[in-house]
XYZ file of C-alpha atoms in Angstrom:
398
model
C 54.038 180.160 26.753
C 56.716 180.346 24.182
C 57.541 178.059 21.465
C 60.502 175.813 22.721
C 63.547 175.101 20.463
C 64.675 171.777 19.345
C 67.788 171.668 21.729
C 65.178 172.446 24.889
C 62.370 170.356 23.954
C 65.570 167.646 23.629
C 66.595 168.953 27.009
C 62.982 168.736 28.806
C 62.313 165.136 27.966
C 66.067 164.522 29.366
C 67.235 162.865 26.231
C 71.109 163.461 24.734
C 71.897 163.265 21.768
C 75.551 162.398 20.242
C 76.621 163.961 17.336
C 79.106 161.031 15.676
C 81.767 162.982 13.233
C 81.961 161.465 9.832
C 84.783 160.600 8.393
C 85.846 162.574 5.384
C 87.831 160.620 2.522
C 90.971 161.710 0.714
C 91.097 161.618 -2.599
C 93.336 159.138 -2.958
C 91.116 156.936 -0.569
C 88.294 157.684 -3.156
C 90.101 156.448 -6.087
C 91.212 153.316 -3.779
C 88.135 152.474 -3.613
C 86.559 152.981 -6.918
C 89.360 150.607 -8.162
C 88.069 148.399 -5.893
C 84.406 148.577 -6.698
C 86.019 147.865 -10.252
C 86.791 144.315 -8.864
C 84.018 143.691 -7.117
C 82.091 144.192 -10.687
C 84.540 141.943 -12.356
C 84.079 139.166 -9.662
C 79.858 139.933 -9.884
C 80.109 139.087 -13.866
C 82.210 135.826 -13.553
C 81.800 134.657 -10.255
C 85.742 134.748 -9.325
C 88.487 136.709 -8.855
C 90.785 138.214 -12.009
C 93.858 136.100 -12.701
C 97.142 137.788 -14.220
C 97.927 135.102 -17.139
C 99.222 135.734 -20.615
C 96.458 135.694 -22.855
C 93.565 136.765 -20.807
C 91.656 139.894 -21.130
C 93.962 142.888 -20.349
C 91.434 144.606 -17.867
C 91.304 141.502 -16.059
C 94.982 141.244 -15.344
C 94.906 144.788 -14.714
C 92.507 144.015 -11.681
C 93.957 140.901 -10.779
C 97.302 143.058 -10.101
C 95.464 145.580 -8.506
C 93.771 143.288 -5.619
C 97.488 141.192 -5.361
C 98.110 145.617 -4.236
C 95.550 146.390 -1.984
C 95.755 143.284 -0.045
C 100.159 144.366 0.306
C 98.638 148.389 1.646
C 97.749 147.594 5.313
C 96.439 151.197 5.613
C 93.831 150.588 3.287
C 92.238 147.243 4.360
C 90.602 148.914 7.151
C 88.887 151.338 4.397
C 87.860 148.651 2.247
C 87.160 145.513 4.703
C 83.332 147.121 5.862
C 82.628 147.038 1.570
C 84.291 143.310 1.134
C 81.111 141.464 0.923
C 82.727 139.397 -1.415
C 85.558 138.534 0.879
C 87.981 139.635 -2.177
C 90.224 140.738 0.266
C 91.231 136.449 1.163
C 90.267 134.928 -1.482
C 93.137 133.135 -3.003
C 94.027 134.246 -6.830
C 96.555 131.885 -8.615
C 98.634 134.106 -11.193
C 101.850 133.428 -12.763
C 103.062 137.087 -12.532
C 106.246 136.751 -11.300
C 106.654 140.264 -10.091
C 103.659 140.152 -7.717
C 105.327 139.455 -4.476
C 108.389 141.841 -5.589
C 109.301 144.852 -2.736
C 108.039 148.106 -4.542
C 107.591 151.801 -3.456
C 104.970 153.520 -2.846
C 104.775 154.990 -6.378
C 104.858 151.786 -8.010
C 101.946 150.650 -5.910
C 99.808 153.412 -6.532
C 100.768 153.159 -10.119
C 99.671 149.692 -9.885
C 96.217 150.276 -8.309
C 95.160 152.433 -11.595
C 96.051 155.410 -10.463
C 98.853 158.447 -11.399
C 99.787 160.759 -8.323
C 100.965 163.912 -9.352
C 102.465 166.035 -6.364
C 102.128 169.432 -5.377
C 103.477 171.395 -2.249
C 102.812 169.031 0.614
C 101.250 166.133 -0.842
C 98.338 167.909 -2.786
C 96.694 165.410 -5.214
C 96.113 167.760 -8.386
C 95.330 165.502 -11.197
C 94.451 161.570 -11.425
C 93.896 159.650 -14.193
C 93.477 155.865 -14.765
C 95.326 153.144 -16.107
C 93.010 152.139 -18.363
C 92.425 155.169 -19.770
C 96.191 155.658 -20.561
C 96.344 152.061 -22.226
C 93.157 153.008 -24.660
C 94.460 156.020 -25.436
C 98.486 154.893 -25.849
C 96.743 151.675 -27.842
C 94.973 154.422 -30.415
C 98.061 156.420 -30.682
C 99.431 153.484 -32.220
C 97.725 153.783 -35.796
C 99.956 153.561 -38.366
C 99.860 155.275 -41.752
C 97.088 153.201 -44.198
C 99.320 152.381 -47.254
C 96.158 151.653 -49.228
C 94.256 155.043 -48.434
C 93.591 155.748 -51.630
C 91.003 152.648 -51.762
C 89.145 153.494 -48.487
C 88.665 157.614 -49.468
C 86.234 157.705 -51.810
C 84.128 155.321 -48.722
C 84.518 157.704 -46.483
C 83.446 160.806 -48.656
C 80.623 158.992 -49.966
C 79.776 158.879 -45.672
C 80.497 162.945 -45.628
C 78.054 163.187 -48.766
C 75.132 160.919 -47.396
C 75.640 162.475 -43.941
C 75.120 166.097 -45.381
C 71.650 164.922 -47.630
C 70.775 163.127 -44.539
C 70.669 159.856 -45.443
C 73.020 158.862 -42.764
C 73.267 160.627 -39.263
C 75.028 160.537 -36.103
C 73.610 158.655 -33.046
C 74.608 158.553 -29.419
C 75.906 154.879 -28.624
C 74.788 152.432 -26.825
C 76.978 151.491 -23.309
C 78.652 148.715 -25.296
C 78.066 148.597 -29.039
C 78.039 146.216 -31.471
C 80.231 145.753 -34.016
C 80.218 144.434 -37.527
C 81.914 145.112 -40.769
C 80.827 147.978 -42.864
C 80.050 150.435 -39.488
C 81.115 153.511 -38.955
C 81.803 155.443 -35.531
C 83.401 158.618 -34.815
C 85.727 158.736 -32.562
C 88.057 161.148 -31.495
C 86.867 163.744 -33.787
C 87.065 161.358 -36.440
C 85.271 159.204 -38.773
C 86.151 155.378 -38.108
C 85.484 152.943 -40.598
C 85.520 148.893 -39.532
C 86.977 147.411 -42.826
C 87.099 143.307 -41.331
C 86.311 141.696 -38.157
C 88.246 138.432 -37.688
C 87.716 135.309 -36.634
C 85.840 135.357 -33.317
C 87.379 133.670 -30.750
C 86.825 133.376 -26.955
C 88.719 134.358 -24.073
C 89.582 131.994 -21.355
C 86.741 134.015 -18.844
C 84.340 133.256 -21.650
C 83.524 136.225 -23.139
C 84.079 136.733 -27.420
C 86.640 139.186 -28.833
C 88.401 139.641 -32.513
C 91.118 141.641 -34.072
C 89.420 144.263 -36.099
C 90.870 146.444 -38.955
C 90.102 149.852 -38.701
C 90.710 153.024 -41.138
C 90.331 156.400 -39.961
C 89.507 159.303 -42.456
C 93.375 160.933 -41.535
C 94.645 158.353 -43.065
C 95.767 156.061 -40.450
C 94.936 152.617 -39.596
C 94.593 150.365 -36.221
C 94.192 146.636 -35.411
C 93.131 146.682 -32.432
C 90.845 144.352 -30.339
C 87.089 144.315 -30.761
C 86.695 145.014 -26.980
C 89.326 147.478 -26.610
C 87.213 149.622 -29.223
C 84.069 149.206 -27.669
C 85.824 150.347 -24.200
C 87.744 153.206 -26.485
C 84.071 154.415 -27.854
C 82.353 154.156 -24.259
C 85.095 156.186 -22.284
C 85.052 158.905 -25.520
C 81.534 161.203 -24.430
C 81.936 162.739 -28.349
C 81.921 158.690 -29.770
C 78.886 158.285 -32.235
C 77.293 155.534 -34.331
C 77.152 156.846 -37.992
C 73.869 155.169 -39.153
C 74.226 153.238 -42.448
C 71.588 153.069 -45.538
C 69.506 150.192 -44.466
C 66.724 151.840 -43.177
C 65.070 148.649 -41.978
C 61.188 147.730 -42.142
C 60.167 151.074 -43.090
C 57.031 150.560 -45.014
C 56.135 146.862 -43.984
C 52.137 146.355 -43.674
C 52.671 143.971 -40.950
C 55.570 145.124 -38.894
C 57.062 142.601 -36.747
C 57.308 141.925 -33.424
C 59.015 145.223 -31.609
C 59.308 147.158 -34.226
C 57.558 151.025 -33.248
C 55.167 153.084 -35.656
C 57.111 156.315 -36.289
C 54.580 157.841 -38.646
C 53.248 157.978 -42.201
C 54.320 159.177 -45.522
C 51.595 160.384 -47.753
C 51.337 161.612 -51.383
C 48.505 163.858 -52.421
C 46.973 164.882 -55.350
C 45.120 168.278 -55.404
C 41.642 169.285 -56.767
C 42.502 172.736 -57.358
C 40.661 174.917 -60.255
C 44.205 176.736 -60.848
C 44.895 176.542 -64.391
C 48.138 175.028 -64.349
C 47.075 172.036 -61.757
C 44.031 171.362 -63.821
C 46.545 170.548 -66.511
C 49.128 168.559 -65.318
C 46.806 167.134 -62.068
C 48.266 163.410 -62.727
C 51.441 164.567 -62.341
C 51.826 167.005 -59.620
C 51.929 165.458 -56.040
C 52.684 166.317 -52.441
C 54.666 164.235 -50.626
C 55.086 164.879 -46.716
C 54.423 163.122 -43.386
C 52.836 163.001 -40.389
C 52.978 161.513 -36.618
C 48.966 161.571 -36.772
C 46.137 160.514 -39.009
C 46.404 161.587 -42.734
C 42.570 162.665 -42.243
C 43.556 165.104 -39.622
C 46.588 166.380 -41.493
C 44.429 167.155 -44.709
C 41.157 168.116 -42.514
C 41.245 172.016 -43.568
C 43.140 171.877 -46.537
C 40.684 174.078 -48.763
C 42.051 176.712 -46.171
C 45.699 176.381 -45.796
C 48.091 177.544 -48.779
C 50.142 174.343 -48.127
C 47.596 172.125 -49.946
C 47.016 174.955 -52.662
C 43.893 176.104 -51.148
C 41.757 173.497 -52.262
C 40.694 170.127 -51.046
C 43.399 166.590 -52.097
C 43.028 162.827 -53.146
C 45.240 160.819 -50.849
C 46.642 158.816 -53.575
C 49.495 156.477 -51.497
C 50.465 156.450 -48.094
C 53.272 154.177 -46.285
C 53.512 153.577 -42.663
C 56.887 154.221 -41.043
C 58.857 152.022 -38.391
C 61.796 152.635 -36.630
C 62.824 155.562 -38.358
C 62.351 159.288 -38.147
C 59.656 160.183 -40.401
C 61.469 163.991 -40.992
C 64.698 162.569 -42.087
C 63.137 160.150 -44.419
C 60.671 162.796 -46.084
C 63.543 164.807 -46.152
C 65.381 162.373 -47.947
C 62.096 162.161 -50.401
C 62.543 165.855 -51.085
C 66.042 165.607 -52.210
C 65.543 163.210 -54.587
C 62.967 164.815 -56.450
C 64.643 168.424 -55.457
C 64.933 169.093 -59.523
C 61.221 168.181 -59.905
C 60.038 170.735 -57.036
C 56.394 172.911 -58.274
C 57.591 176.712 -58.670
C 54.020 178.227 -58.327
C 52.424 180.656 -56.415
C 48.925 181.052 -54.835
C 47.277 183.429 -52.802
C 46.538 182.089 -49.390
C 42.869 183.540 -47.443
C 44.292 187.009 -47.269
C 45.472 187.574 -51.237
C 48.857 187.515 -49.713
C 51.247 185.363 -52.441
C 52.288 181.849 -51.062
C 55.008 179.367 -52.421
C 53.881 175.828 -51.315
C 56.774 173.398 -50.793
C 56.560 169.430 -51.387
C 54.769 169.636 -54.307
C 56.214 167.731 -57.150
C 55.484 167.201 -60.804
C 56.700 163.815 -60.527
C 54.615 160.551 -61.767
C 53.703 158.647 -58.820
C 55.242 155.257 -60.410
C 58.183 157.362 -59.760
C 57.506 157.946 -56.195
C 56.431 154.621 -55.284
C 60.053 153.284 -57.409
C 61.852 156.004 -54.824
C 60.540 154.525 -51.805
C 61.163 150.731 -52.845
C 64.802 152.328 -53.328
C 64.706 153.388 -50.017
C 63.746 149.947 -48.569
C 66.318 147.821 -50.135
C 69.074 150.637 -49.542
C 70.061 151.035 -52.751
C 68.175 154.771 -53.149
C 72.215 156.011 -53.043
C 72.525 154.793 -56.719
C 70.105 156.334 -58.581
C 68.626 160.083 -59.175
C 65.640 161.702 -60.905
C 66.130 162.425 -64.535
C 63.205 165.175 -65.364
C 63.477 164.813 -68.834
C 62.451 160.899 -68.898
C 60.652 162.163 -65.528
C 61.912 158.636 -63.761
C 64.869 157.320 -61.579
C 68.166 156.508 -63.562
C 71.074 154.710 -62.217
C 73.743 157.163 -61.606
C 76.973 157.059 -63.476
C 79.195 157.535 -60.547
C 76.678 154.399 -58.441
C 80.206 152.293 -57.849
C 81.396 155.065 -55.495
């Protein structure tokens, strides 16, 4: 007997099935909606509905004029009743815009509701874009030329410098990020520098804001609200966090609570026969890191060229938190750059090797470099080989 179909085994048991059309959405529906779910969010946070005063929050009178909107557009209350859990749609709003009950087109309205209709043909929506992004981007266009440059550009190419030796890097942001004097951010393409944070005071919905001052590296300068940056940085997908030189509990013995084990640094001292390490043994070390255990890093290093062919003293380690070990051995390496071993050695096959990380450097030196490190400061100084220590460098103030 052969294998029925769907549609006849349907048929045989007598059953019918209706086939219900769904509803397809304009676009302009869509964005009807999404500005409503923007609401619903707002009323989810502060348990009520946005008000339209002078002095709140400018998002929240931008949503309080958008509901006063969609309650006026019959033809969309039908859309957005079945999501009104809320029951946003009659709740009562008190607002002292004195527009809000004004006649207005169906332009304005639209315009109102967050959202720009551009036309094309017969009624072909081609391009939308919100409100809000137009007021963070027409609030950014209005830097003004920073009469005091001149004081804020050796900061930022001191940044470019530390960014390039990888002391400082780049860091995706967080969906709302803090902000405090001193930070830096790019934004736009460029580097933004928060020069004061004001006094903090709160808005009448109960959440903080302040008036920052801001310098970017063009030259230009902006004022603008603490929150209307952090909404500026979240709706730019290129915004980053410039880390800054406090590296945090790198080293600690104890780390505290929630801080995470990134690693180990570890300095070495080699028992090599070669001529020129038996001479100068106190002096030359290897500095490097590892995610593992320094005994399984050094386990075969009478056979690998890195560790000169010959077995090593572990002569000081330092556990890592909450940084990344490369960058900071990196960091490590530049320091002592002018102190770097030039020596060859032939590895198991006779073929020459050049081992890196290997320093003549005294460890006092080292151990001076990474106290540096942990109190931020390792920006001011550099190794002098002659007195083979750190020195304060002449151009620290920068």
């Amino acid at each position: 007997m052969p294998e029925l179909t769907d549609e006849e085994l349907l048929a045989a048991l007598d059953i019918k099935v209706e086939s219900k059309p769904q509803p397809s959405l304009t676009s302009l529906e869509d964005h009807v909606i999404a500005g409503f779910k923007e609401i619903q969010n707002f009323y989810n946070e502060y348990n009520r509905v946005p008000i339209n005063e002078e002095g709140r929050d400018i998002f929240e009178r931008l949503f309080s004029v958008r509901l006063q909107r969609i309650r006026q557009l019959n033809d969309y209350l039908s859309l957005l009743e079945p999501l009104d859990h809320q029951g946003l749609l009659t709740k009562s709003v008190i607002s002292q815009d004195s527009d809000l009950n004004e006649k207005v087109d169906d332009q304005t309205l639209i315009t109102k509701l967050g959202i720009d209709k551009v036309l094309d043909g017969i009624n072909q929506l081609r391009h939308v874009r919100s409100s809000e992004e137009r007021r963070i981007a027409e609030e950014i266009a209005k830097r003004e030329s920073c009469s005091n440059f001149a004081k804020f550009k050796p900061i930022f190419e001191k940044v470019k410098s530390e960014l390039d030796q990888g002391i400082r890097e780049t860091v995706r942001l967080s969906k709302r990020p803090e902000i405090n004097v001193g930070d830096f951010f790019i934004l736009g393409g460029q580097k933004t520098y928060i020069a004061n944070v004001g006094k903090t005071f709160m808005q009448e919905y109960g959440t903080s804001d302040a008036r920052l001052y801001i310098i970017f590296d063009n030259g230009t300068e902006s004022r603008m609200l603490m929150r209307s940056l952090q909404r500026a940085l979240s709706m730019d997908d290129g915004a980053r966090q410039i880390t800054n030189t406090t590296l945090g509990p790198l080293f600690a013995s104890q780390p505290e609570k929630g801080d995470k084990e990134s690693g180990t640094i570890y300095v070495l001292r080699s028992m090599s026969n070669h001529p020129a390490i038996v001479e100068n043994r106190e002096l030359y070390h290897k500095i490097g890191v590892t995610t593992s255990t320094i005994k399984k890093r050094i386990s075969n290093a009478k056979d690998d060229p890195t560790f000169l062919m010959a077995e090593v003293e572990v002569v000081a380690s330092y556990k890592l938190f909450n940084i990344k070990p490369k960058k900071l051995e990196h960091l490590i390496q530049k320091i002592f750059g002018l102190a770097k071993l030039d020596i060859q050695i032939p590895d198991r096959f006779g073929k020459p090797y050049s081992p890196q990380e290997w320093f003549m450097v005294p460890l006092q030196s080292i151990e001076t470099a990474v106290e540096r490190i942990k109190d931020g400061t390792i920006t001011r100084y550099r190794f002098d080989p002659l007195t083979a220590r750190l020195i304060e460098r002449s151009d620290s103030s920068k």
